[in-house]
Amino acid sequence: MSLVNILNIQVLDNPAPFTNQFQFEITFECNAELKDDLEWKMIYVGSAESSEYDQVLDSIMVGPIPVGVNKFIFSADAPKIELLPQKDLLDITVVLLSCLYNDKEFVRVGYYVHNEYIDPELVENPPAQVVVSKLQRSILADKPKVTRYTIDWTNPQNDPLLTEAQMAEQQQQQQQQDTMME
């Protein structure tokens, strides 16, 4: 059982110019006292062909976490254009929000991101070199992909062998990987 559950994630400033910050309002519930902080990461997938273009936009520590419902805004700068393949700038990609406890990821939320020109002339006749200042980023906010992972909340330094019940639970969670967050 997870001690931290995401209740809601609201995408702010959407749609937005490509160069604007990503902003997410994250509401989560903590069911028991945590000895350590949570680490949140925001990752921009730069290319479907290779993870070498993925960029960690930001990584923050959140804590101490009181028991109950908590909320914060996670903001990060847009990806560095010079590190992205030009051919993948005008395409659909993904932004990931990942939460870890003691370096163990227990939840990942992915959103599809569509980068496009909104100027009809540029849509009809796209220039050879992408004009980043004319790009708009739209995050498909109502269809996140949520993946949950089982971790040992009480003894995070140990990585014990999974019991049969834990393995069955983990398999069930993997099968629910495409569950939509409401």
Short mmCIF file of C-alpha atoms in Angstrom, two decimals:
data_model
loop_
_atom_site.label_atom_id
_atom_site.label_comp_id
_atom_site.label_asym_id
_atom_site.label_seq_id
_atom_site.Cartn_x
_atom_site.Cartn_y
_atom_site.Cartn_z
CA MET A 1 0.00 0.00 0.00
CA SER A 2 1.30 3.41 -0.95
CA LEU A 3 1.66 5.96 1.81
CA VAL A 4 1.33 8.79 -0.72
CA ASN A 5 -1.48 8.98 -3.28
CA ILE A 6 -1.96 11.61 -5.95
CA LEU A 7 -5.46 13.02 -5.75
CA ASN A 8 -5.31 15.51 -8.62
CA ILE A 9 -2.92 17.20 -11.00
CA GLN A 10 -4.06 20.37 -12.73
CA VAL A 11 -2.11 21.60 -15.74
CA LEU A 12 -1.75 25.38 -15.51
CA ASP A 13 -1.04 27.82 -18.37
CA ASN A 14 -2.28 25.47 -21.07
CA PRO A 15 -2.04 25.94 -24.01
CA ALA A 16 1.01 28.19 -23.87
CA PRO A 17 3.91 29.40 -25.99
CA PHE A 18 6.58 26.70 -26.28
CA THR A 19 9.09 28.75 -24.29
CA ASN A 20 6.79 29.29 -21.27
CA GLN A 21 7.36 27.40 -18.05
CA PHE A 22 5.55 24.13 -17.43
CA GLN A 23 3.27 24.47 -14.39
CA PHE A 24 1.40 21.74 -12.55
CA GLU A 25 -0.69 22.08 -9.40
CA ILE A 26 -0.27 18.76 -7.60
CA THR A 27 -2.62 17.63 -4.84
CA PHE A 28 -1.68 14.48 -2.95
CA GLU A 29 -2.56 12.68 0.24
CA CYS A 30 -0.07 11.40 2.79
CA ASN A 31 -1.50 8.52 4.85
CA ALA A 32 1.30 8.21 7.43
CA GLU A 33 4.24 10.18 8.76
CA LEU A 34 7.22 10.15 6.40
CA LYS A 35 10.73 10.40 7.84
CA ASP A 36 12.16 11.84 4.62
CA ASP A 37 11.15 14.29 1.90
CA LEU A 38 9.59 13.38 -1.43
CA GLU A 39 11.54 14.08 -4.61
CA TRP A 40 9.55 15.27 -7.61
CA LYS A 41 11.04 15.28 -11.11
CA MET A 42 9.72 16.83 -14.31
CA ILE A 43 11.13 15.19 -17.45
CA TYR A 44 10.62 16.30 -21.06
CA VAL A 45 10.91 13.49 -23.61
CA GLY A 46 12.82 15.08 -26.48
CA SER A 47 12.51 12.26 -28.99
CA ALA A 48 10.58 9.02 -29.23
CA GLU A 49 13.62 7.43 -30.88
CA SER A 50 16.15 7.85 -28.07
CA SER A 51 16.18 8.68 -24.37
CA GLU A 52 19.44 10.61 -24.88
CA TYR A 53 17.29 13.66 -25.71
CA ASP A 54 15.25 13.47 -22.49
CA GLN A 55 15.74 16.50 -20.26
CA VAL A 56 15.13 16.69 -16.53
CA LEU A 57 13.49 20.11 -16.43
CA ASP A 58 13.59 20.26 -12.64
CA SER A 59 13.96 18.09 -9.57
CA ILE A 60 12.72 19.34 -6.22
CA MET A 61 12.54 18.01 -2.67
CA VAL A 62 9.17 18.53 -0.96
CA GLY A 63 8.93 18.14 2.79
CA PRO A 64 8.49 17.66 5.58
CA ILE A 65 5.15 16.21 4.53
CA PRO A 66 2.31 16.41 7.06
CA VAL A 67 -0.25 13.61 7.21
CA GLY A 68 -3.34 14.61 5.22
CA VAL A 69 -3.97 16.44 1.95
CA ASN A 70 -1.12 18.56 0.57
CA LYS A 71 -0.89 20.82 -2.48
CA PHE A 72 1.91 22.65 -4.28
CA ILE A 73 2.74 24.10 -7.70
CA PHE A 74 5.60 22.48 -9.57
CA SER A 75 7.06 24.82 -12.22
CA ALA A 76 9.99 24.31 -14.54
CA ASP A 77 11.52 26.11 -17.49
CA ALA A 78 10.82 24.86 -21.00
CA PRO A 79 13.33 22.40 -22.46
CA LYS A 80 16.57 23.67 -23.95
CA ILE A 81 15.84 23.89 -27.67
CA GLU A 82 19.46 23.35 -28.67
CA LEU A 83 19.38 19.87 -27.07
CA LEU A 84 16.32 18.71 -29.02
CA PRO A 85 16.33 17.24 -32.54
CA GLN A 86 14.84 19.80 -34.97
CA LYS A 87 12.71 17.11 -36.60
CA ASP A 88 11.01 16.34 -33.27
CA LEU A 89 10.11 19.91 -32.30
CA LEU A 90 6.89 19.88 -34.35
CA ASP A 91 5.46 16.66 -33.10
CA ILE A 92 3.78 14.94 -30.22
CA THR A 93 5.96 14.18 -27.24
CA VAL A 94 5.56 13.54 -23.51
CA VAL A 95 6.21 15.34 -20.24
CA LEU A 96 6.59 13.11 -17.17
CA LEU A 97 6.07 13.87 -13.51
CA SER A 98 7.80 11.35 -11.29
CA CYS A 99 7.74 11.07 -7.50
CA LEU A 100 10.36 9.24 -5.47
CA TYR A 101 10.82 8.41 -1.82
CA ASN A 102 14.40 7.64 -0.78
CA ASP A 103 15.44 7.36 -4.45
CA LYS A 104 12.68 4.84 -5.18
CA GLU A 105 10.08 5.88 -7.77
CA PHE A 106 6.55 5.02 -6.67
CA VAL A 107 4.45 6.95 -9.19
CA ARG A 108 4.89 8.40 -12.67
CA VAL A 109 2.33 10.53 -14.51
CA GLY A 110 2.77 11.15 -18.22
CA TYR A 111 1.05 13.73 -20.40
CA TYR A 112 1.07 13.94 -24.18
CA VAL A 113 2.34 17.30 -25.44
CA HIS A 114 1.54 18.64 -28.91
CA ASN A 115 3.87 21.35 -30.26
CA GLU A 116 2.51 23.17 -33.30
CA TYR A 117 2.36 26.45 -35.15
CA ILE A 118 -0.83 28.43 -34.63
CA ASP A 119 -0.15 30.91 -37.45
CA PRO A 120 -2.12 29.54 -40.47
CA GLU A 121 0.64 30.61 -42.87
CA LEU A 122 3.27 28.65 -40.93
CA VAL A 123 0.94 25.65 -40.68
CA GLU A 124 0.49 25.62 -44.47
CA ASN A 125 4.14 26.39 -45.31
CA PRO A 126 6.36 25.36 -42.39
CA PRO A 127 9.86 26.82 -42.66
CA ALA A 128 12.86 24.49 -42.97
CA GLN A 129 14.20 25.78 -39.64
CA VAL A 130 11.63 25.66 -36.81
CA VAL A 131 10.65 29.13 -35.56
CA VAL A 132 10.45 28.40 -31.84
CA SER A 133 8.96 31.80 -30.98
CA LYS A 134 5.90 30.86 -33.07
CA LEU A 135 5.34 27.43 -31.49
CA GLN A 136 2.48 26.69 -29.14
CA ARG A 137 2.57 23.85 -26.62
CA SER A 138 -0.69 22.06 -25.79
CA ILE A 139 -0.72 19.47 -23.02
CA LEU A 140 -3.45 16.83 -23.22
CA ALA A 141 -4.38 17.48 -19.59
CA ASP A 142 -7.46 15.27 -19.37
CA LYS A 143 -5.75 12.02 -20.38
CA PRO A 144 -2.71 11.39 -18.17
CA LYS A 145 -1.10 7.96 -18.05
CA VAL A 146 -0.46 6.92 -14.45
CA THR A 147 1.98 4.18 -13.46
CA ARG A 148 2.38 3.10 -9.85
CA TYR A 149 5.26 1.10 -8.41
CA THR A 150 5.46 -0.82 -5.15
CA ILE A 151 8.24 0.33 -2.83
CA ASP A 152 9.21 -0.45 0.75
CA TRP A 153 8.12 2.68 2.62
CA THR A 154 9.35 1.53 6.03
CA ASN A 155 12.85 0.35 5.15
CA PRO A 156 13.85 2.05 1.89
CA GLN A 157 17.55 1.16 2.18
CA ASN A 158 16.73 -2.52 1.83
CA ASP A 159 15.52 -3.94 -1.42
CA PRO A 160 14.06 -7.25 -0.18
CA LEU A 161 12.84 -9.98 -2.44
CA LEU A 162 9.20 -9.54 -3.22
CA THR A 163 6.72 -11.86 -1.57
CA GLU A 164 4.21 -13.65 -3.79
CA ALA A 165 1.50 -11.22 -2.68
CA GLN A 166 3.70 -8.21 -3.52
CA MET A 167 4.56 -9.69 -6.94
CA ALA A 168 0.86 -10.27 -7.66
CA GLU A 169 0.07 -6.71 -6.60
CA GLN A 170 2.87 -5.32 -8.77
CA GLN A 171 1.66 -7.33 -11.79
CA GLN A 172 -1.85 -6.03 -11.24
CA GLN A 173 -0.53 -2.45 -11.07
CA GLN A 174 1.41 -2.94 -14.29
CA GLN A 175 -1.77 -4.17 -15.99
CA GLN A 176 -3.51 -1.00 -14.82
CA GLN A 177 -0.67 1.14 -16.19
CA ASP A 178 -2.92 2.83 -18.70
CA THR A 179 -5.52 3.73 -16.10
CA MET A 180 -6.67 7.28 -16.57
CA MET A 181 -6.38 9.54 -13.55
CA GLU A 182 -9.66 11.25 -12.83
#
